[in-house]
Amino acid sequence: MQKNPTEILVHRVAHVGMAVYVLLALLIWLVPDNLHPFIAISLVGLAATHATFLGGIHGGIGLHMDSPKPRKNIALATIPAFLSWIAIIMPAYAGLPLLGLLLAIWCVVDHKTWPEAGLAAWLPLRLHTTIAAVLSCLLGAAGT
């Protein structure tokens, strides 16, 4: 079965995102110590932006007129942004594990909520991106 152009684009963007996570996690281990803060904040920023984006999906679901549980989805939209903000102001060795945990928990939340919104087909890709992101956050934290 052939994928439509939007599906192809989403998969490509997701794979590029996974590559950036892995690259940043590896760079923390490879660059001189004086460059660690720059790489670490890049990885923290990427994970925080990613988590906030995932929360935004719930906001979009909640704003949809046919949403089965709009209030729940609107509430779920805000949690990743606030937790990401906290992780950004923490040292990378603490913020990266928090973001990894947030991304993992949010994957579970999405697996429970996306099917009722008609997004079940995206869950395998969601799981793959989460695994890459969480492992990269943990690897990056270990290198800081």
Short mmCIF file of C-alpha atoms in Angstrom, two decimals:
data_model
loop_
_atom_site.label_atom_id
_atom_site.label_comp_id
_atom_site.label_asym_id
_atom_site.label_seq_id
_atom_site.Cartn_x
_atom_site.Cartn_y
_atom_site.Cartn_z
CA MET A 1 0.00 0.00 0.00
CA GLN A 2 1.37 3.37 -1.00
CA LYS A 3 1.62 6.19 1.51
CA ASN A 4 0.17 9.60 0.77
CA PRO A 5 2.48 12.65 0.52
CA THR A 6 1.65 13.86 4.04
CA GLU A 7 2.49 10.47 5.54
CA ILE A 8 5.79 10.40 3.66
CA LEU A 9 6.65 13.91 4.87
CA VAL A 10 5.80 13.09 8.50
CA HIS A 11 7.96 9.97 8.41
CA ARG A 12 10.89 11.87 6.89
CA VAL A 13 10.65 14.67 9.44
CA ALA A 14 10.45 12.12 12.27
CA HIS A 15 13.53 10.28 11.01
CA VAL A 16 15.51 13.51 10.69
CA GLY A 17 14.45 14.38 14.24
CA MET A 18 15.64 11.02 15.51
CA ALA A 19 18.97 11.52 13.76
CA VAL A 20 19.41 14.93 15.42
CA TYR A 21 18.71 13.42 18.85
CA VAL A 22 21.30 10.68 18.31
CA LEU A 23 23.85 13.12 16.89
CA LEU A 24 23.57 15.49 19.86
CA ALA A 25 23.75 12.63 22.37
CA LEU A 26 26.90 11.33 20.71
CA LEU A 27 28.47 14.78 20.42
CA ILE A 28 28.27 15.24 24.19
CA TRP A 29 30.66 12.32 24.47
CA LEU A 30 32.94 13.43 21.62
CA VAL A 31 33.46 17.17 21.99
CA PRO A 32 35.94 18.84 24.34
CA ASP A 33 34.62 19.72 27.80
CA ASN A 34 34.40 23.42 27.01
CA LEU A 35 31.76 22.65 24.33
CA HIS A 36 29.59 20.39 26.53
CA PRO A 37 27.27 23.20 27.68
CA PHE A 38 26.42 24.14 24.09
CA ILE A 39 25.65 20.58 23.03
CA ALA A 40 23.77 19.84 26.25
CA ILE A 41 21.54 22.91 25.97
CA SER A 42 20.87 21.99 22.34
CA LEU A 43 19.71 18.53 23.39
CA VAL A 44 17.63 19.95 26.25
CA GLY A 45 16.05 22.47 23.89
CA LEU A 46 15.28 19.80 21.31
CA ALA A 47 13.64 17.49 23.86
CA ALA A 48 11.69 20.34 25.46
CA THR A 49 10.44 21.54 22.09
CA HIS A 50 9.51 17.98 21.13
CA ALA A 51 7.57 17.43 24.38
CA THR A 52 5.76 20.75 23.98
CA PHE A 53 4.83 19.86 20.40
CA LEU A 54 3.39 16.54 21.59
CA GLY A 55 1.28 18.40 24.12
CA GLY A 56 0.10 20.68 21.34
CA ILE A 57 -1.32 17.69 19.50
CA HIS A 58 -3.68 17.20 22.42
CA GLY A 59 -4.63 20.86 22.20
CA GLY A 60 -5.47 20.43 18.54
CA ILE A 61 -7.55 17.35 19.30
CA GLY A 62 -9.37 19.23 22.07
CA LEU A 63 -10.14 22.19 19.82
CA HIS A 64 -11.65 19.95 17.16
CA MET A 65 -15.43 20.23 17.15
CA ASP A 66 -15.96 16.45 17.27
CA SER A 67 -13.47 15.82 20.07
CA PRO A 68 -14.81 13.13 22.42
CA LYS A 69 -13.19 14.71 25.50
CA PRO A 70 -12.22 18.32 24.71
CA ARG A 71 -11.54 19.45 28.29
CA LYS A 72 -9.27 16.49 28.97
CA ASN A 73 -7.29 17.14 25.79
CA ILE A 74 -6.94 20.86 26.46
CA ALA A 75 -5.67 20.08 29.97
CA LEU A 76 -3.24 17.48 28.60
CA ALA A 77 -1.91 20.06 26.15
CA THR A 78 -0.42 22.21 28.90
CA ILE A 79 1.43 19.64 30.99
CA PRO A 80 4.43 18.98 28.68
CA ALA A 81 5.07 22.69 28.21
CA PHE A 82 5.23 23.40 31.93
CA LEU A 83 7.39 20.37 32.71
CA SER A 84 9.67 21.21 29.79
CA TRP A 85 10.08 24.73 31.13
CA ILE A 86 11.19 23.31 34.47
CA ALA A 87 13.65 20.96 32.72
CA ILE A 88 15.14 23.86 30.73
CA ILE A 89 16.09 25.78 33.86
CA MET A 90 17.68 22.71 35.49
CA PRO A 91 21.27 21.62 34.86
CA ALA A 92 21.41 19.29 31.85
CA TYR A 93 22.37 16.27 33.98
CA ALA A 94 18.99 16.64 35.74
CA GLY A 95 16.86 18.20 32.99
CA LEU A 96 17.62 15.57 30.36
CA PRO A 97 16.41 12.62 32.47
CA LEU A 98 13.29 14.61 33.38
CA LEU A 99 12.62 15.22 29.69
CA GLY A 100 13.27 11.57 28.88
CA LEU A 101 10.78 10.55 31.55
CA LEU A 102 8.26 13.10 30.29
CA LEU A 103 8.58 11.83 26.71
CA ALA A 104 8.16 8.22 27.86
CA ILE A 105 5.11 9.00 30.01
CA TRP A 106 3.62 11.06 27.22
CA CYS A 107 4.02 8.16 24.81
CA VAL A 108 1.87 6.07 27.18
CA VAL A 109 -0.67 8.91 27.39
CA ASP A 110 -0.76 9.16 23.60
CA HIS A 111 -1.24 5.41 23.22
CA LYS A 112 -4.32 5.72 25.43
CA THR A 113 -5.77 8.88 23.88
CA TRP A 114 -4.83 8.97 20.20
CA PRO A 115 -6.98 6.00 19.11
CA GLU A 116 -10.21 7.72 20.16
CA ALA A 117 -9.10 10.75 18.13
CA GLY A 118 -8.48 8.64 15.03
CA LEU A 119 -4.69 8.81 15.29
CA ALA A 120 -3.94 5.15 16.03
CA ALA A 121 -2.09 4.70 12.72
CA TRP A 122 0.62 7.09 13.94
CA LEU A 123 1.37 5.21 17.16
CA PRO A 124 4.17 2.95 15.78
CA LEU A 125 6.08 6.01 14.54
CA ARG A 126 5.35 7.73 17.85
CA LEU A 127 6.88 4.80 19.73
CA HIS A 128 10.02 4.75 17.54
CA THR A 129 10.64 8.47 17.95
CA THR A 130 10.10 8.17 21.70
CA ILE A 131 12.64 5.37 22.05
CA ALA A 132 15.26 7.40 20.14
CA ALA A 133 14.50 10.55 22.13
CA VAL A 134 14.50 8.90 25.57
CA LEU A 135 17.71 6.96 24.95
CA SER A 136 19.38 10.10 23.60
CA CYS A 137 18.31 12.12 26.63
CA LEU A 138 19.68 9.48 28.98
CA LEU A 139 22.90 9.07 27.01
CA GLY A 140 23.32 12.83 26.89
CA ALA A 141 22.70 13.19 30.63
CA ALA A 142 25.28 10.49 31.36
CA GLY A 143 27.81 12.43 29.33
CA THR A 144 27.33 15.74 31.12
#
